[in-house]
Amino acid sequence: MRSLKPRFSPNVLPTFKKVAQTLYFSLVWLAPSLLPAVAQDVPASPSQLFDDAEKAFTDKDYETAAQKLEALLEITANQQDAPIEMLRFNLGVAYLLDGNNAKAEEAFTECIRQFPDGEYLSRSYLGVGKACIQQGGDEKQQRAIQALQRAASDPRYRAEAALLLCELHSERNEDEEALKIIHSLTDSEVRTPQQTSAATGMIGLLANMDRLDELGPYLARLIRQPGVRDAIAWYANEAIVEGDKLAGSGKYEAALAVYRSIPARSEILKIQAATLEENRKKLETLKALAAEEGKKPLGKRTNLSEQVANFESLVALTEDAQKTLRDLSGLDASMLVRRGRCFYYLDRYEEARLCFRLVREKYSSSNEAEAAAYAEIVINKQLGDTGELQSLAEEFLKKFPTAANAEQVALLVGEKLLEDRQWGKVLSYYRDLETKFPSSASLDRFRFLQGVALFEDGSFQEAVDLFEQFLGAFPESTLSEDAIYRAALGCFLTNQYKKTLEWCEKYLNRYPEGRYAGDILYRLAFIDSNDKEEDHSVKIIDTLGAFLEKHPDDPAAGSMHCLIGDTLKKMKGEKEDLELNQDRALSSYKKAVWAGGSEEVVQYALDSATAILSSKKDWQGIVNLHGEFLEKHPESQTALVSATWVSKGMQRLGKPEEAATLLAKTLRRVIADPSKEQTELLIDEIVANLVPRKRPADFDAEAVSKKLADILTAAIEDQANGTTAARTFYGRARMASVLRNSGLEEAYLKSLATNTEIKPADLSPVLLAVCGDILLKTGDLDRAAEMYERLAARYRQSAYADAGPVGLGQVALARKQPEQALEIFDKVLTDYPGMSRFKDATLGRLEALKDLGRFDDAEKLALEIAGDRSFRGPAVPRAYLLLGDVLREKARSQSGEEKHDSLAKAHGYYQRVYTAYQRETELCAQGYWSAYEAAEELGNSELARRTLEELSRHPKLQNTALSKKAREKLQ
């Protein structure tokens, strides 16, 4: 949007033309009878000089204007009716606009001296202030401050003078002085164009002084002022320009406040149309009054003509701004994009995404649509919303196929697929990219990543073939090293040892000091270690040892140390040699633990070292090894195993409480961080060490609970937050569970779940899952959804990755939204293979099918669950209960024998639940009750009553709600 420069400038020094036309340019003063006769060769007449000066102002030839005014002042110096004050004032204006600030100061000062009570006194002080500011230096700045303070004493020019003073104080780093002036104007009403311009100028001052707490309220008040409403279109433009300056200098919060102060385009046009019509009427009235005024003698006239000029300027300004806004149909979209960018740079991604999404959805044909669509895609990638990212990218590429960043959009999607390790999609996606962008500079990357997808998906031979093609097509690619390495690894993993040797040799010849040189040597040594015909033990130890001595921090160091340890363990010899080799192997495994390899390598090294220590019954060695590992790597997935070994070792040493103390030291490092997923497991081990398996007769449960409380308090110390509060609840619940106090355990967990001061962001994955399940069960669906949403969004790679989406599916079922629930469960079952909540997701899908009335599909799925041996525990009786419900629902639309058969089958499935699954007391009771209802629907009242009696008398079900309900019904 172009800047609409105000015709009323902040210094509010009226041009000569305006003054000449309004106050003094009259036929009386310029009448021939009052002027001396002049010949052709004499100096120009006052009338001619006046016209020349006026024209020079109009042409912005201020040097000539000054010359003409100097001449005019010389000619008219002794004329009684000459407008000397006006001429001197405009002389100062001419010099000021010409950049001759010293002359301007002199002219304004002379005007003040000659006319201390004149009409131009305040404006002359404004001129002095402006001229001195332009000259710079402390002395001139001090004079400017004095002059502007005098000008500010005139209410008509207070705002203009205050703005100049604020700018000057700000330049002098006198922010407090500037703020005092701003505060003094806060309650002033903004009415005139000059006041509007000055008030708008204050926005930048507040923002640049980082007074954001004052900027918002100031803008809210400013937009309601009469002067701003009169020039709302101009204000909108000026505010946008100011906001853009702030955003350009990185002041995004201030820029956002400014952008938010700007009304919608339709509202601006509506307000401006109304105020413009009103001002046009005022202008006509003023013109009529001014025409009558012109008939009066000079001494009797007022400043009506100047008011007319000001109103003409205001009307012309607002008409121009209004026309510009009418032409800017994309203003609202442009403002949304500006706000979105501010939100983005303030890390407020959700709000930024909403702004860009609104542009895409409401203003899809605007010029901003492409930029907004791209920004939305970038934010979605940052937020990890893969599903929407894919659809947004496809929409973008379809709508903007020739966009400069079309390929970049495509690559963003590909990168996200890589992050999510969706290898099948990665393969097909990069095949498509290779076709869509055949001239891309990233063509080698497209082909290479197809090989990576095949490799990671386990298609090693196909990957090797593709890498071989890749190396032929792109021999100089920077990805060649990775391609050769992966080809060697692919052959290694498919036991093609001859091919492995060829690829390894190719790699080492080309990259002897390459990134994967250590891993290649390890693979070669591993092949040698499996040679059945020849013993390569010494060669393996010497080769890998020499490499490790030179490259101790190589990424493959852990694997190498493990292989050296394995080789030493297998070596034969005398008893002394065997013992020595075992010690050397133990040393190698320990080095592997601290070499910083993959989780699998570290786990293998720990297991191998622990096995040797266990064979020696070196429990203190085990405690030392795993205790040190716990201390250094409390966040590791292996931490649980180490915690278990510390507990076991300490118990063998007869020091269970010391084990709890040692684990507590590690707990302190992680208890306040919700992302440390192993913390709850540490708490479990501490509890296990505090409560002996065989409790003595004098076992004091209260004292043990207090010990746990003391340990948790010491671990938290000065780190108290929502996370530590949640883990305190969890620890107490675990202690209650071990002490077999299920009521207290349930109370602690319920207190945790329902404590609104503990936010979802405070909770670890396990606690989010626990709380979500409790809240779902108690019917607090909104808070349960918050837990599951946080779990799904934040912990996609955790052991509880599927608990979030499965929980959201169950919430949808509880909200009677089976279609949404089915969609969630189908996505989970597709995208989360081998997940921990597979049974819950499958049962949820079954319930959604039932609720949607897809009875045949539901019946088929229920029977599949019942017949699948992997569905053990409560999953099968739950499936039978749902199957019975499906058949009863089905019977409602049937009649006669068909209806009877469905109800009889349903009763049979319920019966199977209460006869075969009595250990699952709640499900067993539900089986009885549902069988009773099915018998009623069959019309067999005797069977119904007998079933109800069995439920009421069953010894294991006495405490269930349905057993109590049965007893009440039988009374």
GROMACS .gro file of C-alpha atoms in nm, residues 620-860:
model
  241
  620GLN     CA    1   2.948  -5.358   4.402
  621GLY     CA    2   3.091  -5.343   4.048
  622ILE     CA    3   2.737  -5.374   3.909
  623VAL     CA    4   2.614  -5.096   4.137
  624ASN     CA    5   2.907  -4.874   4.041
  625LEU     CA    6   2.862  -4.932   3.667
  626HIS     CA    7   2.487  -4.882   3.654
  627GLY     CA    8   2.486  -4.609   3.918
  628GLU     CA    9   2.733  -4.408   3.711
  629PHE     CA   10   2.527  -4.469   3.398
  630LEU     CA   11   2.212  -4.353   3.574
  631GLU     CA   12   2.385  -4.038   3.693
  632LYS     CA   13   2.524  -3.952   3.348
  633HIS     CA   14   2.230  -4.064   3.132
  634PRO     CA   15   1.908  -4.044   3.334
  635GLU     CA   16   1.709  -3.972   3.016
  636SER     CA   17   1.827  -4.288   2.837
  637GLN     CA   18   1.581  -4.564   2.757
  638THR     CA   19   1.835  -4.796   2.921
  639ALA     CA   20   1.800  -4.607   3.249
  640LEU     CA   21   1.520  -4.840   3.362
  641VAL     CA   22   1.747  -5.143   3.324
  642SER     CA   23   2.024  -4.965   3.512
  643ALA     CA   24   1.785  -4.864   3.790
  644THR     CA   25   1.679  -5.228   3.821
  645TRP     CA   26   2.042  -5.345   3.842
  646VAL     CA   27   2.128  -5.082   4.103
  647SER     CA   28   1.832  -5.203   4.310
  648LYS     CA   29   1.927  -5.569   4.265
  649GLY     CA   30   2.294  -5.504   4.344
  650MET     CA   31   2.218  -5.302   4.655
  651GLN     CA   32   1.973  -5.564   4.777
  652ARG     CA   33   2.240  -5.834   4.733
  653LEU     CA   34   2.470  -5.611   4.934
  654GLY     CA   35   2.195  -5.572   5.195
  655LYS     CA   36   2.156  -5.200   5.134
  656PRO     CA   37   1.808  -5.141   4.985
  657GLU     CA   38   1.769  -4.799   5.148
  658GLU     CA   39   2.105  -4.693   5.006
  659ALA     CA   40   1.975  -4.799   4.665
  660ALA     CA   41   1.679  -4.568   4.715
  661THR     CA   42   1.916  -4.285   4.812
  662LEU     CA   43   2.137  -4.346   4.507
  663LEU     CA   44   1.836  -4.347   4.275
  664ALA     CA   45   1.709  -4.030   4.443
  665LYS     CA   46   2.025  -3.844   4.330
  666THR     CA   47   1.936  -3.926   3.971
  667LEU     CA   48   1.574  -3.838   4.037
  668ARG     CA   49   1.671  -3.484   4.137
  669ARG     CA   50   1.812  -3.424   3.788
  670VAL     CA   51   1.494  -3.519   3.605
  671ILE     CA   52   1.198  -3.473   3.840
  672ALA     CA   53   1.112  -3.120   3.723
  673ASP     CA   54   1.133  -3.192   3.349
  674PRO     CA   55   0.818  -3.349   3.196
  675SER     CA   56   1.007  -3.460   2.884
  676LYS     CA   57   1.225  -3.702   3.087
  677GLU     CA   58   1.017  -4.013   3.026
  678GLN     CA   59   1.212  -4.245   3.258
  679THR     CA   60   1.137  -4.044   3.574
  680GLU     CA   61   0.828  -4.241   3.672
  681LEU     CA   62   1.028  -4.564   3.634
  682LEU     CA   63   1.290  -4.428   3.874
  683ILE     CA   64   1.015  -4.349   4.123
  684ASP     CA   65   0.886  -4.707   4.084
  685GLU     CA   66   1.231  -4.848   4.169
  686ILE     CA   67   1.270  -4.617   4.470
  687VAL     CA   68   0.936  -4.740   4.603
  688ALA     CA   69   1.037  -5.102   4.540
  689ASN     CA   70   1.356  -5.055   4.744
  690LEU     CA   71   1.173  -4.892   5.033
  691VAL     CA   72   0.917  -5.172   5.068
  692PRO     CA   73   1.078  -5.516   5.127
  693ARG     CA   74   0.926  -5.817   4.948
  694LYS     CA   75   0.898  -6.004   5.274
  695ARG     CA   76   0.765  -5.758   5.525
  696PRO     CA   77   0.858  -5.816   5.890
  697ALA     CA   78   0.589  -5.830   6.154
  698ASP     CA   79   0.682  -5.482   6.277
  699PHE     CA   80   0.675  -5.330   5.927
  700ASP     CA   81   0.572  -4.963   5.959
  701ALA     CA   82   0.387  -4.858   5.642
  702GLU     CA   83   0.346  -4.501   5.766
  703ALA     CA   84   0.721  -4.463   5.826
  704VAL     CA   85   0.801  -4.598   5.479
  705SER     CA   86   0.552  -4.359   5.319
  706LYS     CA   87   0.721  -4.074   5.506
  707LYS     CA   88   1.063  -4.186   5.375
  708LEU     CA   89   0.930  -4.164   5.021
  709ALA     CA   90   0.783  -3.820   5.092
  710ASP     CA   91   1.122  -3.706   5.228
  711ILE     CA   92   1.305  -3.841   4.922
  712LEU     CA   93   1.064  -3.663   4.686
  713THR     CA   94   1.090  -3.339   4.884
  714ALA     CA   95   1.472  -3.352   4.877
  715ALA     CA   96   1.473  -3.427   4.504
  716ILE     CA   97   1.244  -3.134   4.432
  717GLU     CA   98   1.407  -2.884   4.672
  718ASP     CA   99   1.410  -2.549   4.481
  719GLN     CA  100   1.265  -2.688   4.156
  720ALA     CA  101   0.897  -2.693   4.257
  721ASN     CA  102   0.661  -2.662   3.960
  722GLY     CA  103   0.355  -2.832   3.815
  723THR     CA  104   0.564  -3.130   3.702
  724THR     CA  105   0.712  -3.196   4.047
  725ALA     CA  106   0.363  -3.166   4.203
  726ALA     CA  107   0.230  -3.422   3.955
  727ARG     CA  108   0.517  -3.664   4.022
  728THR     CA  109   0.464  -3.630   4.396
  729PHE     CA  110   0.104  -3.745   4.349
  730TYR     CA  111   0.230  -4.028   4.130
  731GLY     CA  112   0.492  -4.140   4.385
  732ARG     CA  113   0.237  -4.151   4.665
  733ALA     CA  114  -0.001  -4.346   4.442
  734ARG     CA  115   0.271  -4.601   4.363
  735MET     CA  116   0.352  -4.640   4.732
  736ALA     CA  117  -0.019  -4.695   4.806
  737SER     CA  118  -0.029  -4.957   4.528
  738VAL     CA  119   0.271  -5.148   4.664
  739LEU     CA  120   0.116  -5.132   5.010
  740ARG     CA  121  -0.201  -5.278   4.853
  741ASN     CA  122  -0.415  -4.977   4.940
  742SER     CA  123  -0.604  -4.949   4.611
  743GLY     CA  124  -0.849  -4.691   4.747
  744LEU     CA  125  -0.569  -4.452   4.843
  745GLU     CA  126  -0.390  -4.517   4.512
  746GLU     CA  127  -0.705  -4.428   4.319
  747ALA     CA  128  -0.757  -4.115   4.532
  748TYR     CA  129  -0.402  -3.986   4.464
  749LEU     CA  130  -0.428  -4.046   4.089
  750LYS     CA  131  -0.773  -3.885   4.074
  751SER     CA  132  -0.638  -3.583   4.265
  752LEU     CA  133  -0.359  -3.557   4.010
  753ALA     CA  134  -0.594  -3.582   3.712
  754THR     CA  135  -0.847  -3.331   3.843
  755ASN     CA  136  -0.600  -3.072   3.976
  756THR     CA  137  -0.656  -2.781   3.736
  757GLU     CA  138  -0.341  -2.604   3.857
  758ILE     CA  139  -0.140  -2.882   3.694
  759LYS     CA  140  -0.149  -2.819   3.318
  760PRO     CA  141  -0.111  -3.081   3.044
  761ALA     CA  142   0.225  -2.922   2.955
  762ASP     CA  143   0.346  -3.012   3.307
  763LEU     CA  144   0.293  -3.384   3.256
  764SER     CA  145   0.520  -3.656   3.118
  765PRO     CA  146   0.386  -3.905   2.860
  766VAL     CA  147   0.298  -4.168   3.121
  767LEU     CA  148   0.115  -3.914   3.339
  768LEU     CA  149  -0.070  -3.767   3.042
  769ALA     CA  150  -0.191  -4.117   2.956
  770VAL     CA  151  -0.287  -4.195   3.318
  771CYS     CA  152  -0.470  -3.865   3.367
  772GLY     CA  153  -0.645  -3.886   3.031
  773ASP     CA  154  -0.775  -4.234   3.113
  774ILE     CA  155  -0.900  -4.127   3.458
  775LEU     CA  156  -1.072  -3.816   3.322
  776LEU     CA  157  -1.229  -4.019   3.041
  777LYS     CA  158  -1.366  -4.263   3.297
  778THR     CA  159  -1.505  -3.983   3.520
  779GLY     CA  160  -1.668  -3.809   3.223
  780ASP     CA  161  -1.452  -3.494   3.212
  781LEU     CA  162  -1.415  -3.522   2.835
  782ASP     CA  163  -1.278  -3.174   2.768
  783ARG     CA  164  -0.987  -3.209   3.009
  784ALA     CA  165  -0.928  -3.569   2.897
  785ALA     CA  166  -0.905  -3.443   2.539
  786GLU     CA  167  -0.647  -3.183   2.647
  787MET     CA  168  -0.430  -3.459   2.793
  788TYR     CA  169  -0.456  -3.679   2.486
  789GLU     CA  170  -0.399  -3.387   2.246
  790ARG     CA  171  -0.080  -3.289   2.429
  791LEU     CA  172   0.036  -3.651   2.426
  792ALA     CA  173  -0.037  -3.688   2.054
  793ALA     CA  174   0.129  -3.359   1.956
  794ARG     CA  175   0.433  -3.358   2.184
  795TYR     CA  176   0.533  -3.723   2.229
  796ARG     CA  177   0.496  -3.890   1.890
  797GLN     CA  178   0.827  -4.073   1.937
  798SER     CA  179   0.768  -4.191   2.294
  799ALA     CA  180   0.655  -4.530   2.417
  800TYR     CA  181   0.312  -4.372   2.459
  801ALA     CA  182   0.293  -4.238   2.103
  802ASP     CA  183  -0.036  -4.414   2.030
  803ALA     CA  184  -0.201  -4.341   2.367
  804GLY     CA  185  -0.285  -3.985   2.261
  805PRO     CA  186  -0.474  -4.060   1.938
  806VAL     CA  187  -0.639  -4.371   2.085
  807GLY     CA  188  -0.758  -4.161   2.379
  808LEU     CA  189  -0.894  -3.896   2.141
  809GLY     CA  190  -1.085  -4.170   1.960
  810GLN     CA  191  -1.235  -4.285   2.290
  811VAL     CA  192  -1.331  -3.925   2.372
  812ALA     CA  193  -1.507  -3.902   2.035
  813LEU     CA  194  -1.700  -4.221   2.120
  814ALA     CA  195  -1.800  -4.075   2.457
  815ARG     CA  196  -1.919  -3.758   2.281
  816LYS     CA  197  -2.137  -3.968   2.049
  817GLN     CA  198  -1.920  -3.887   1.746
  818PRO     CA  199  -1.864  -4.240   1.608
  819GLU     CA  200  -1.773  -4.125   1.258
  820GLN     CA  201  -1.488  -3.909   1.391
  821ALA     CA  202  -1.386  -4.189   1.629
  822LEU     CA  203  -1.373  -4.445   1.346
  823GLU     CA  204  -1.157  -4.212   1.138
  824ILE     CA  205  -0.913  -4.172   1.429
  825PHE     CA  206  -0.893  -4.545   1.504
  826ASP     CA  207  -0.844  -4.634   1.136
  827LYS     CA  208  -0.559  -4.381   1.112
  828VAL     CA  209  -0.400  -4.512   1.431
  829LEU     CA  210  -0.417  -4.874   1.320
  830THR     CA  211  -0.255  -4.776   0.988
  831ASP     CA  212   0.012  -4.532   1.106
  832TYR     CA  213   0.120  -4.690   1.436
  833PRO     CA  214   0.229  -5.048   1.364
  834GLY     CA  215   0.325  -5.252   1.671
  835MET     CA  216   0.173  -4.993   1.901
  836SER     CA  217   0.111  -5.051   2.273
  837ARG     CA  218  -0.261  -4.970   2.255
  838PHE     CA  219  -0.343  -5.183   1.955
  839LYS     CA  220  -0.613  -5.370   2.150
  840ASP     CA  221  -0.781  -5.050   2.271
  841ALA     CA  222  -0.775  -4.905   1.919
  842THR     CA  223  -0.925  -5.222   1.771
  843LEU     CA  224  -1.197  -5.238   2.037
  844GLY     CA  225  -1.263  -4.867   1.984
  845ARG     CA  226  -1.304  -4.931   1.613
  846LEU     CA  227  -1.549  -5.210   1.695
  847GLU     CA  228  -1.756  -4.979   1.915
  848ALA     CA  229  -1.754  -4.705   1.648
  849LEU     CA  230  -1.879  -4.951   1.386
  850LYS     CA  231  -2.158  -5.055   1.624
  851ASP     CA  232  -2.258  -4.694   1.693
  852LEU     CA  233  -2.262  -4.618   1.320
  853GLY     CA  234  -2.500  -4.908   1.260
  854ARG     CA  235  -2.247  -5.102   1.050
  855PHE     CA  236  -2.352  -5.422   1.225
  856ASP     CA  237  -2.212  -5.676   0.979
  857ASP     CA  238  -1.867  -5.514   0.986
  858ALA     CA  239  -1.884  -5.489   1.366
  859GLU     CA  240  -1.986  -5.853   1.406
  860LYS     CA  241  -1.705  -5.969   1.178
   0.00000   0.00000   0.00000
